[in-house]
Amino acid sequence: MASTRLSAALRQSTRCTGRDSGYLLFSSQSLPRCRFASTAATKDTLPPGVIKERRRVTKHLAKARQAPSELMESDGIDVVADGEQNSKVHLPPISTWRRVFRITKEVGKRVSMRNPATCRKLAEAYVPEGSKDRVVIEASPGPGQLTRALLNLPRERIRKLIVLEPVSQYLDWLKPLEEVDDRLKVLPFNGHSWSSYTKINDMGLLNDVETVEWKDPHPQLTFIMTMPPFVDGEQLVAQLLRTIPDRQWLQQYGRVPMHFLLTSRMWERLKAPAGTMARCKVSVMAQAAADMTESIPFDDLQPYADHFHPERHNTYDLKYGDLDLRRLGIPYASASVMPLAHPYIEPGDLDYWDYCARKLFVQKATAIQKCIIALGPGAINLLDKLSSEGEYKLDLKKIPRDFDIQDWAKVVKVFKEWPFRPEDLGIDTVHMVHQHNR
């Protein structure tokens, strides 16, 4: 069912509609023309499906001009004093965001939540009822619609909220919140940089976070991040998941839950089951380390323009007529990630898993009995162990794309125990990309 909804949302994203709703349906000399547009676009020349979509979008735009009360309601933050600083405690009306939050180069690479009702749902999902004295780190919140929803939860749920936001025009709307809520600490740090978390430690902001045994989820610490829609966002999600097996970064405190707002394309790849076309190395590495679920239903975040800022850009590829699934305006999902109590990737084995998955997915549709040679010279000898009865037995006609996590664990263990395996596995250490240096 979730896959059906995702496919429907992606199909909707590729339609051509008007600029205000993020589409390119209506003819305009100032906009690039799409494959459905012609110099004489009439009911006789347009496909029936496009005519129907035009009517739907026209109705949607008319409704949007009425400024729906759901998008205008209060964020729930109490103002205790007057003045210019407190004038930014409450965010401006949604209809003015494009003007207030200018689409600069750095903002154009980001996505931020803007719908207060949706943010309340996310806040309840990320810090649910029963939580007590949570220390929450929220990275890349934008102007802070979700931040305000978190602060508006019952006070006993969150003891400290650390916000990382490097964009100055967003900081102007976050800093005033420190004056009205002593639990909040806003820092002008980039959540995409490892050094930011080192600075948090150096400042002593995590001194009151206890280190707990790995068997239980961490009772205090929670991490929340809104990912950019570009390839950097996909790399960042993959890197954060790679910290789980060796218990690096925040995972050094225990099994810290992570919540990501990320593109549906990335979410589909992370959750792709064995045997599907979306199955890839990222799917294997993620599922071997963590349990992943939707924080809120996928449909609650659709369509994009109702929930996120900036609004959809022109993502229509004029040459091929395909939607670029790594650009602004594509469907987003919310993923909750909980590290496994017993990850399939054991401490110290991350490079072995990464190497095997990377090499074998090059020939993901070739039976393992033929493609195993990709693991190195002489790797054909590993088939003897994989075909014999016992804990390593594997169907040699199976292709890598059809392997479940148990199958991958067998291949990796046999490779690890192979005395002639390559010494240089060609894996770089985990790192983050600092957006300001790109």
Coordinates of C-alpha atoms in Angstrom, one line a residue:
M1 CA 0.0 0.0 0.0
A2 CA 2.8 2.4 0.9
S3 CA 4.6 1.6 -2.4
T4 CA 1.3 2.4 -4.3
R5 CA 1.0 5.7 -2.5
L6 CA 4.6 6.6 -3.3
S7 CA 4.2 5.7 -7.0
A8 CA 1.1 7.8 -7.1
A9 CA 2.8 10.8 -5.5
L10 CA 5.7 10.5 -7.9
R11 CA 3.4 10.4 -10.9
Q12 CA 1.7 13.5 -9.5
S13 CA 5.0 15.2 -9.2
T14 CA 5.8 14.7 -12.9
R15 CA 2.6 16.4 -14.1
C16 CA 2.7 19.9 -15.6
T17 CA 0.7 22.5 -13.7
G18 CA 0.9 26.2 -12.7
R19 CA 3.8 28.1 -11.1
D20 CA 2.1 28.8 -7.8
S21 CA 1.5 25.2 -7.2
G22 CA 4.9 24.2 -8.4
Y23 CA 4.0 22.9 -11.8
L24 CA 4.1 24.0 -15.4
L25 CA 0.7 23.4 -16.8
F26 CA -0.4 26.9 -17.8
S27 CA 1.3 28.4 -20.9
S28 CA 3.6 31.3 -20.2
Q29 CA 6.2 33.0 -22.3
S30 CA 8.4 33.5 -19.2
L31 CA 8.6 29.8 -18.3
P32 CA 10.2 26.9 -20.2
R33 CA 7.6 24.9 -22.1
C34 CA 7.0 21.3 -21.3
R35 CA 6.1 18.4 -23.6
F36 CA 2.4 18.9 -23.0
A37 CA 2.5 22.6 -23.8
S38 CA 2.0 23.9 -27.3
T39 CA 1.6 27.4 -28.8
A40 CA -2.1 26.7 -29.2
A41 CA -2.9 24.7 -26.1
T42 CA -6.7 24.2 -26.3
K43 CA -9.0 21.6 -25.0
D44 CA -8.7 19.9 -28.4
T45 CA -4.9 19.7 -28.3
L46 CA -4.4 18.8 -24.6
P47 CA -4.6 15.2 -23.4
P48 CA -7.7 14.5 -21.3
G49 CA -5.6 13.8 -18.3
V50 CA -3.9 17.2 -18.5
I51 CA -7.3 19.0 -18.8
K52 CA -8.5 17.3 -15.7
E53 CA -5.3 18.2 -13.9
R54 CA -5.6 21.9 -15.0
R55 CA -9.1 22.0 -13.4
R56 CA -7.8 20.4 -10.2
V57 CA -4.9 22.9 -9.9
T58 CA -7.1 25.9 -10.7
K59 CA -9.4 24.8 -7.8
H60 CA -6.4 24.3 -5.6
L61 CA -5.0 27.8 -6.4
A62 CA -8.4 29.4 -5.7
K63 CA -8.5 27.6 -2.3
A64 CA -4.9 28.7 -1.5
R65 CA -5.8 32.4 -2.1
Q66 CA -8.3 32.1 0.8
A67 CA -5.4 31.5 3.2
P68 CA -6.6 28.4 4.9
S69 CA -7.0 28.8 8.7
E70 CA -5.0 25.6 9.3
L71 CA -1.9 27.3 7.9
M72 CA -2.5 30.5 9.7
E73 CA -3.1 29.3 13.2
S74 CA -0.8 30.1 16.1
D75 CA 2.3 28.1 16.7
G76 CA 1.5 28.0 20.4
I77 CA 4.6 29.9 21.7
D78 CA 3.9 32.4 24.5
V79 CA 5.4 35.9 24.2
V80 CA 6.4 37.4 27.5
A81 CA 7.7 40.8 26.4
D82 CA 7.2 43.3 23.7
G83 CA 9.9 44.6 21.3
E84 CA 11.4 44.0 17.9
Q85 CA 13.1 40.7 19.0
N86 CA 9.8 39.2 20.2
S87 CA 8.1 40.2 16.9
K88 CA 9.9 37.2 15.4
V89 CA 8.8 34.7 18.1
H90 CA 5.9 33.9 15.9
L91 CA 6.5 33.0 12.3
P92 CA 4.9 35.1 9.5
P93 CA 1.8 33.8 7.6
I94 CA 2.6 31.0 5.2
S95 CA 1.5 33.1 2.2
T96 CA 4.3 35.5 2.9
W97 CA 7.2 33.0 3.3
R98 CA 8.4 33.4 -0.3
R99 CA 8.9 37.1 0.3
V100 CA 10.1 37.0 3.9
F101 CA 12.5 34.1 3.5
R102 CA 14.4 35.0 0.3
I103 CA 15.5 32.2 -2.0
T104 CA 19.2 32.8 -1.7
K105 CA 21.9 30.3 -2.9
E106 CA 22.1 28.7 0.6
V107 CA 18.3 28.6 1.1
G108 CA 17.7 27.2 -2.4
K109 CA 19.7 24.1 -1.4
R110 CA 17.5 23.5 1.7
V111 CA 14.0 22.3 2.5
S112 CA 12.1 23.4 5.6
M113 CA 8.8 22.5 7.2
R114 CA 6.2 25.3 7.1
N115 CA 2.9 23.7 7.9
P116 CA 2.2 24.1 11.7
A117 CA -0.4 21.3 11.8
T118 CA 2.0 18.8 10.2
C119 CA 4.8 19.9 12.5
R120 CA 2.6 19.1 15.5
K121 CA 2.1 15.6 14.1
L122 CA 5.8 15.2 13.6
A123 CA 6.6 16.5 17.1
E124 CA 4.2 14.0 18.7
A125 CA 5.8 11.2 16.6
Y126 CA 9.4 12.2 17.4
V127 CA 8.9 12.8 21.2
P128 CA 5.8 10.8 22.0
E129 CA 3.6 10.7 25.1
G130 CA 5.5 9.0 27.9
S131 CA 8.9 10.7 27.0
K132 CA 10.6 12.4 29.9
D133 CA 13.5 14.8 30.1
R134 CA 14.6 14.3 26.5
V135 CA 17.6 16.1 25.1
V136 CA 16.8 16.7 21.5
I137 CA 19.2 17.8 18.8
E138 CA 17.5 19.3 15.8
A139 CA 19.7 20.1 12.8
S140 CA 18.7 22.2 9.8
P141 CA 15.3 23.3 11.0
G142 CA 15.0 26.4 8.8
P143 CA 13.0 29.2 10.4
G144 CA 11.8 26.8 13.0
Q145 CA 8.2 25.7 12.5
L146 CA 9.1 22.2 13.8
T147 CA 11.2 23.7 16.5
R148 CA 8.1 25.6 17.8
A149 CA 6.0 22.5 17.7
L150 CA 8.6 20.6 19.8
L151 CA 8.7 23.5 22.4
N152 CA 4.9 23.4 22.5
L153 CA 4.8 19.8 23.7
P154 CA 4.2 19.2 27.4
R155 CA 7.3 20.6 29.1
E156 CA 8.2 17.4 30.9
R157 CA 8.9 15.6 27.6
I158 CA 11.9 17.8 26.6
R159 CA 14.5 19.1 29.0
K160 CA 16.8 20.6 26.4
L161 CA 16.5 21.4 22.7
I162 CA 19.7 22.1 20.8
V163 CA 19.2 23.6 17.4
L164 CA 21.8 23.8 14.7
E165 CA 21.1 26.3 11.9
P166 CA 23.8 28.2 10.0
V167 CA 21.6 30.4 7.7
S168 CA 21.5 33.9 9.1
Q169 CA 18.0 34.8 7.9
Y170 CA 16.6 31.7 9.6
L171 CA 18.6 32.4 12.8
D172 CA 16.8 35.7 13.0
W173 CA 13.6 33.7 13.6
L174 CA 15.1 31.2 16.0
K175 CA 17.2 33.3 18.3
P176 CA 14.2 35.1 19.8
L177 CA 12.8 31.8 21.0
E178 CA 15.7 31.5 23.5
E179 CA 14.2 34.5 25.3
V180 CA 10.9 32.9 25.9
D181 CA 12.0 29.3 26.6
D182 CA 15.0 28.5 28.7
R183 CA 15.2 24.9 27.4
L184 CA 16.3 26.1 24.0
K185 CA 19.9 26.6 22.8
V186 CA 20.3 27.9 19.2
L187 CA 23.7 27.6 17.6
P188 CA 24.9 28.9 14.2
F189 CA 26.5 25.6 13.3
N190 CA 26.1 23.4 10.2
G191 CA 24.4 20.1 11.0
H192 CA 26.2 18.6 8.0
S193 CA 29.6 18.9 9.6
W194 CA 31.1 16.5 12.1
S195 CA 32.9 19.4 13.8
S196 CA 29.6 20.9 14.9
Y197 CA 28.9 18.0 17.2
T198 CA 32.5 18.2 18.5
K199 CA 31.8 21.8 19.4
I200 CA 28.5 20.8 21.2
N201 CA 30.5 18.4 23.3
D202 CA 33.2 21.0 24.0
M203 CA 30.5 23.4 25.1
G204 CA 29.4 20.9 27.7
L205 CA 25.8 20.7 26.3
L206 CA 25.8 16.9 26.4
N207 CA 27.5 16.5 29.8
D208 CA 24.2 15.5 31.4
V209 CA 23.6 12.8 28.8
E210 CA 24.3 9.4 30.3
T211 CA 26.0 6.6 28.4
V212 CA 23.7 3.5 28.6
E213 CA 24.0 -0.2 27.6
W214 CA 23.4 -0.9 24.0
K215 CA 20.6 -3.4 24.6
D216 CA 18.1 -0.7 25.4
P217 CA 17.1 2.4 23.4
H218 CA 18.6 5.6 24.8
P219 CA 16.1 7.1 27.3
Q220 CA 17.2 10.7 26.8
L221 CA 18.9 11.6 23.5
T222 CA 17.0 12.1 20.3
F223 CA 18.3 13.4 16.9
I224 CA 16.1 15.1 14.3
M225 CA 17.3 16.4 10.9
T226 CA 15.7 17.8 7.7
M227 CA 17.8 16.5 4.7
P228 CA 18.4 18.5 1.6
P229 CA 16.9 17.1 -1.6
F230 CA 20.2 16.8 -3.5
V231 CA 22.8 14.0 -3.6
D232 CA 24.4 15.5 -0.5
G233 CA 21.3 14.6 1.5
E234 CA 21.4 11.0 0.4
Q235 CA 25.1 10.7 1.2
L236 CA 24.4 12.3 4.6
V237 CA 21.7 9.8 5.5
A238 CA 24.0 6.9 4.5
Q239 CA 26.9 8.3 6.6
L240 CA 24.8 8.7 9.7
L241 CA 23.6 5.1 9.4
R242 CA 27.2 4.0 9.1
T243 CA 27.9 5.3 12.6
I244 CA 25.7 2.6 14.1
P245 CA 27.8 -0.6 13.8
D246 CA 31.0 0.9 15.4
R247 CA 29.0 3.1 17.8
Q248 CA 30.4 6.4 16.6
W249 CA 29.1 10.0 16.8
L250 CA 25.9 10.2 19.0
Q251 CA 25.7 6.4 19.0
Q252 CA 28.5 6.4 21.5
Y253 CA 25.9 7.2 24.1
G254 CA 23.8 4.2 23.3
R255 CA 21.0 3.3 20.8
V256 CA 20.0 6.9 19.9
P257 CA 16.8 7.2 17.8
M258 CA 17.2 9.3 14.7
H259 CA 14.3 11.0 12.7
F260 CA 14.9 12.2 9.2
L261 CA 12.7 14.3 6.8
L262 CA 14.1 13.0 3.5
T263 CA 13.2 12.6 -0.1
S264 CA 10.8 9.8 -1.0
R265 CA 13.5 8.6 -3.5
M266 CA 15.9 8.0 -0.6
W267 CA 13.3 6.5 1.6
E268 CA 12.3 4.0 -1.1
R269 CA 15.9 3.0 -1.5
L270 CA 16.4 2.6 2.3
K271 CA 13.4 0.4 2.7
A272 CA 13.6 -1.5 -0.6
P273 CA 13.0 -5.2 0.1
A274 CA 15.0 -8.0 -1.5
G275 CA 14.1 -8.7 -5.1
T276 CA 12.9 -5.2 -5.9
M277 CA 14.5 -2.9 -8.5
A278 CA 15.2 -0.2 -5.9
R279 CA 17.3 -2.6 -3.9
C280 CA 20.9 -1.3 -3.7
K281 CA 23.9 -1.1 -1.4
V282 CA 22.3 1.6 0.7
S283 CA 19.3 -0.7 1.3
V284 CA 21.6 -3.5 2.6
M285 CA 23.8 -1.3 4.8
A286 CA 20.8 0.4 6.3
Q287 CA 18.7 -2.7 7.0
A288 CA 21.7 -4.5 8.5
A289 CA 22.1 -1.7 11.1
A290 CA 18.7 -0.3 12.0
D291 CA 15.0 -0.7 12.1
M292 CA 13.2 1.9 10.0
T293 CA 9.6 3.0 10.0
E294 CA 7.5 5.9 8.8
S295 CA 7.1 8.5 11.5
I296 CA 3.8 9.7 10.2
P297 CA 1.8 8.4 7.1
F298 CA 3.4 9.3 3.8
D299 CA 0.2 11.0 2.6
D300 CA 0.3 13.4 5.5
L301 CA 3.3 15.1 3.9
Q302 CA 1.7 15.4 0.4
P303 CA 1.5 17.5 -1.7
Y304 CA 5.0 19.0 -1.2
A305 CA 3.9 22.7 -1.6
D306 CA 1.4 22.4 1.3
H307 CA 4.1 21.5 3.8
F308 CA 7.5 22.7 2.7
H309 CA 9.5 25.8 1.9
P310 CA 10.8 26.7 -0.7
E311 CA 7.9 25.9 -3.0
R312 CA 8.5 23.6 -6.0
H313 CA 11.0 24.9 -8.6
N314 CA 10.8 24.0 -12.3
T315 CA 12.0 20.4 -12.1
Y316 CA 10.9 19.3 -15.5
D317 CA 13.6 18.1 -17.7
L318 CA 13.0 19.6 -21.2
K319 CA 15.1 17.2 -23.0
Y320 CA 13.8 13.9 -21.6
G321 CA 10.6 14.9 -19.9
D322 CA 11.6 13.2 -16.7
L323 CA 11.4 14.6 -13.1
D324 CA 14.8 14.9 -11.5
L325 CA 14.2 13.0 -8.2
R326 CA 17.0 14.9 -6.4
R327 CA 15.7 18.4 -6.7
L328 CA 13.3 20.7 -4.9
G329 CA 9.7 19.8 -5.1
I330 CA 9.7 16.0 -5.1
P331 CA 7.7 14.2 -2.4
Y332 CA 9.2 14.0 1.1
A333 CA 8.7 11.4 3.8
S334 CA 9.6 11.2 7.5
A335 CA 11.6 8.2 8.6
S336 CA 12.3 7.1 12.2
V337 CA 15.4 5.1 12.6
M338 CA 16.2 2.9 15.6
P339 CA 19.6 1.1 15.7
L340 CA 19.2 -2.6 16.1
A341 CA 20.1 -4.1 19.4
H342 CA 22.0 -6.8 17.6
P343 CA 23.1 -5.3 14.2
Y344 CA 24.1 -7.7 11.5
I345 CA 27.2 -5.6 11.0
E346 CA 29.4 -6.4 13.9
P347 CA 31.8 -3.8 15.3
G348 CA 34.8 -3.6 13.1
D349 CA 33.1 -5.3 10.1
L350 CA 31.8 -2.2 8.4
D351 CA 34.5 -2.2 5.7
Y352 CA 33.8 -5.8 4.8
W353 CA 30.1 -5.2 4.4
D354 CA 30.7 -2.1 2.4
Y355 CA 33.2 -3.8 0.1
C356 CA 31.1 -6.9 -0.6
A357 CA 27.9 -5.0 -1.2
R358 CA 29.6 -2.5 -3.5
K359 CA 31.4 -5.1 -5.6
L360 CA 28.5 -7.5 -5.9
F361 CA 25.9 -4.9 -6.7
V362 CA 27.9 -4.0 -9.9
Q363 CA 26.5 -7.4 -11.2
K364 CA 23.3 -7.4 -9.1
A365 CA 21.4 -9.4 -11.7
T366 CA 24.0 -12.1 -12.0
A367 CA 24.0 -15.3 -10.0
I368 CA 26.5 -15.4 -7.1
Q369 CA 28.2 -18.4 -8.5
K370 CA 29.3 -16.2 -11.4
C371 CA 29.7 -12.7 -9.9
I372 CA 31.6 -13.7 -6.8
I373 CA 34.8 -13.3 -8.7
A374 CA 34.2 -9.5 -8.3
L375 CA 35.4 -9.9 -4.7
G376 CA 39.0 -10.5 -5.8
P377 CA 41.3 -12.9 -7.6
G378 CA 40.6 -16.4 -6.4
A379 CA 37.2 -15.5 -4.9
I380 CA 35.7 -18.4 -6.9
N381 CA 37.1 -20.7 -4.1
L382 CA 34.6 -19.2 -1.7
L383 CA 31.8 -21.1 -3.4
D384 CA 32.9 -24.3 -1.8
K385 CA 32.1 -22.9 1.7
L386 CA 28.8 -21.3 0.5
S387 CA 27.6 -24.5 -1.1
S388 CA 28.4 -26.9 1.7
E389 CA 25.9 -27.8 4.4
G390 CA 26.1 -25.6 7.5
E391 CA 25.7 -22.1 8.7
Y392 CA 27.1 -20.6 5.4
K393 CA 25.0 -22.5 2.9
L394 CA 23.6 -20.3 0.2
D395 CA 21.6 -20.8 -3.0
L396 CA 24.3 -20.2 -5.6
K397 CA 21.8 -19.4 -8.3
K398 CA 20.6 -16.4 -6.3
I399 CA 21.4 -12.9 -7.5
P400 CA 22.7 -10.2 -5.2
R401 CA 19.6 -8.1 -5.6
D402 CA 17.5 -11.0 -4.2
F403 CA 19.7 -11.5 -1.1
D404 CA 18.1 -10.8 2.2
I405 CA 20.2 -9.6 5.1
Q406 CA 20.9 -13.1 6.3
D407 CA 22.3 -14.0 2.9
W408 CA 24.6 -11.0 2.9
A409 CA 25.8 -11.9 6.4
K410 CA 26.9 -15.3 5.1
V411 CA 28.8 -13.8 2.2
V412 CA 30.5 -11.3 4.3
K413 CA 31.5 -13.8 7.0
V414 CA 33.0 -16.1 4.3
F415 CA 34.8 -13.2 2.8
K416 CA 36.1 -12.0 6.2
E417 CA 37.5 -15.5 7.0
W418 CA 39.2 -15.8 3.5
P419 CA 43.0 -15.6 4.1
F420 CA 43.6 -14.3 0.6
R421 CA 41.0 -11.4 0.6
P422 CA 42.3 -8.1 -0.7
E423 CA 44.0 -6.0 1.9
D424 CA 43.0 -2.7 0.6
L425 CA 39.2 -2.6 0.6
G426 CA 39.1 0.9 -0.9
I427 CA 36.7 2.4 1.7
D428 CA 37.2 6.0 2.9
T429 CA 36.5 6.8 6.5
V430 CA 33.1 8.2 7.3
H431 CA 33.0 12.0 6.8
M432 CA 30.5 14.8 6.3
V433 CA 30.5 17.5 3.7
H434 CA 30.4 21.1 5.0
Q435 CA 27.9 22.8 2.8
H436 CA 29.6 26.2 3.1
N437 CA 32.8 24.8 1.6
R438 CA 31.2 23.5 -1.5

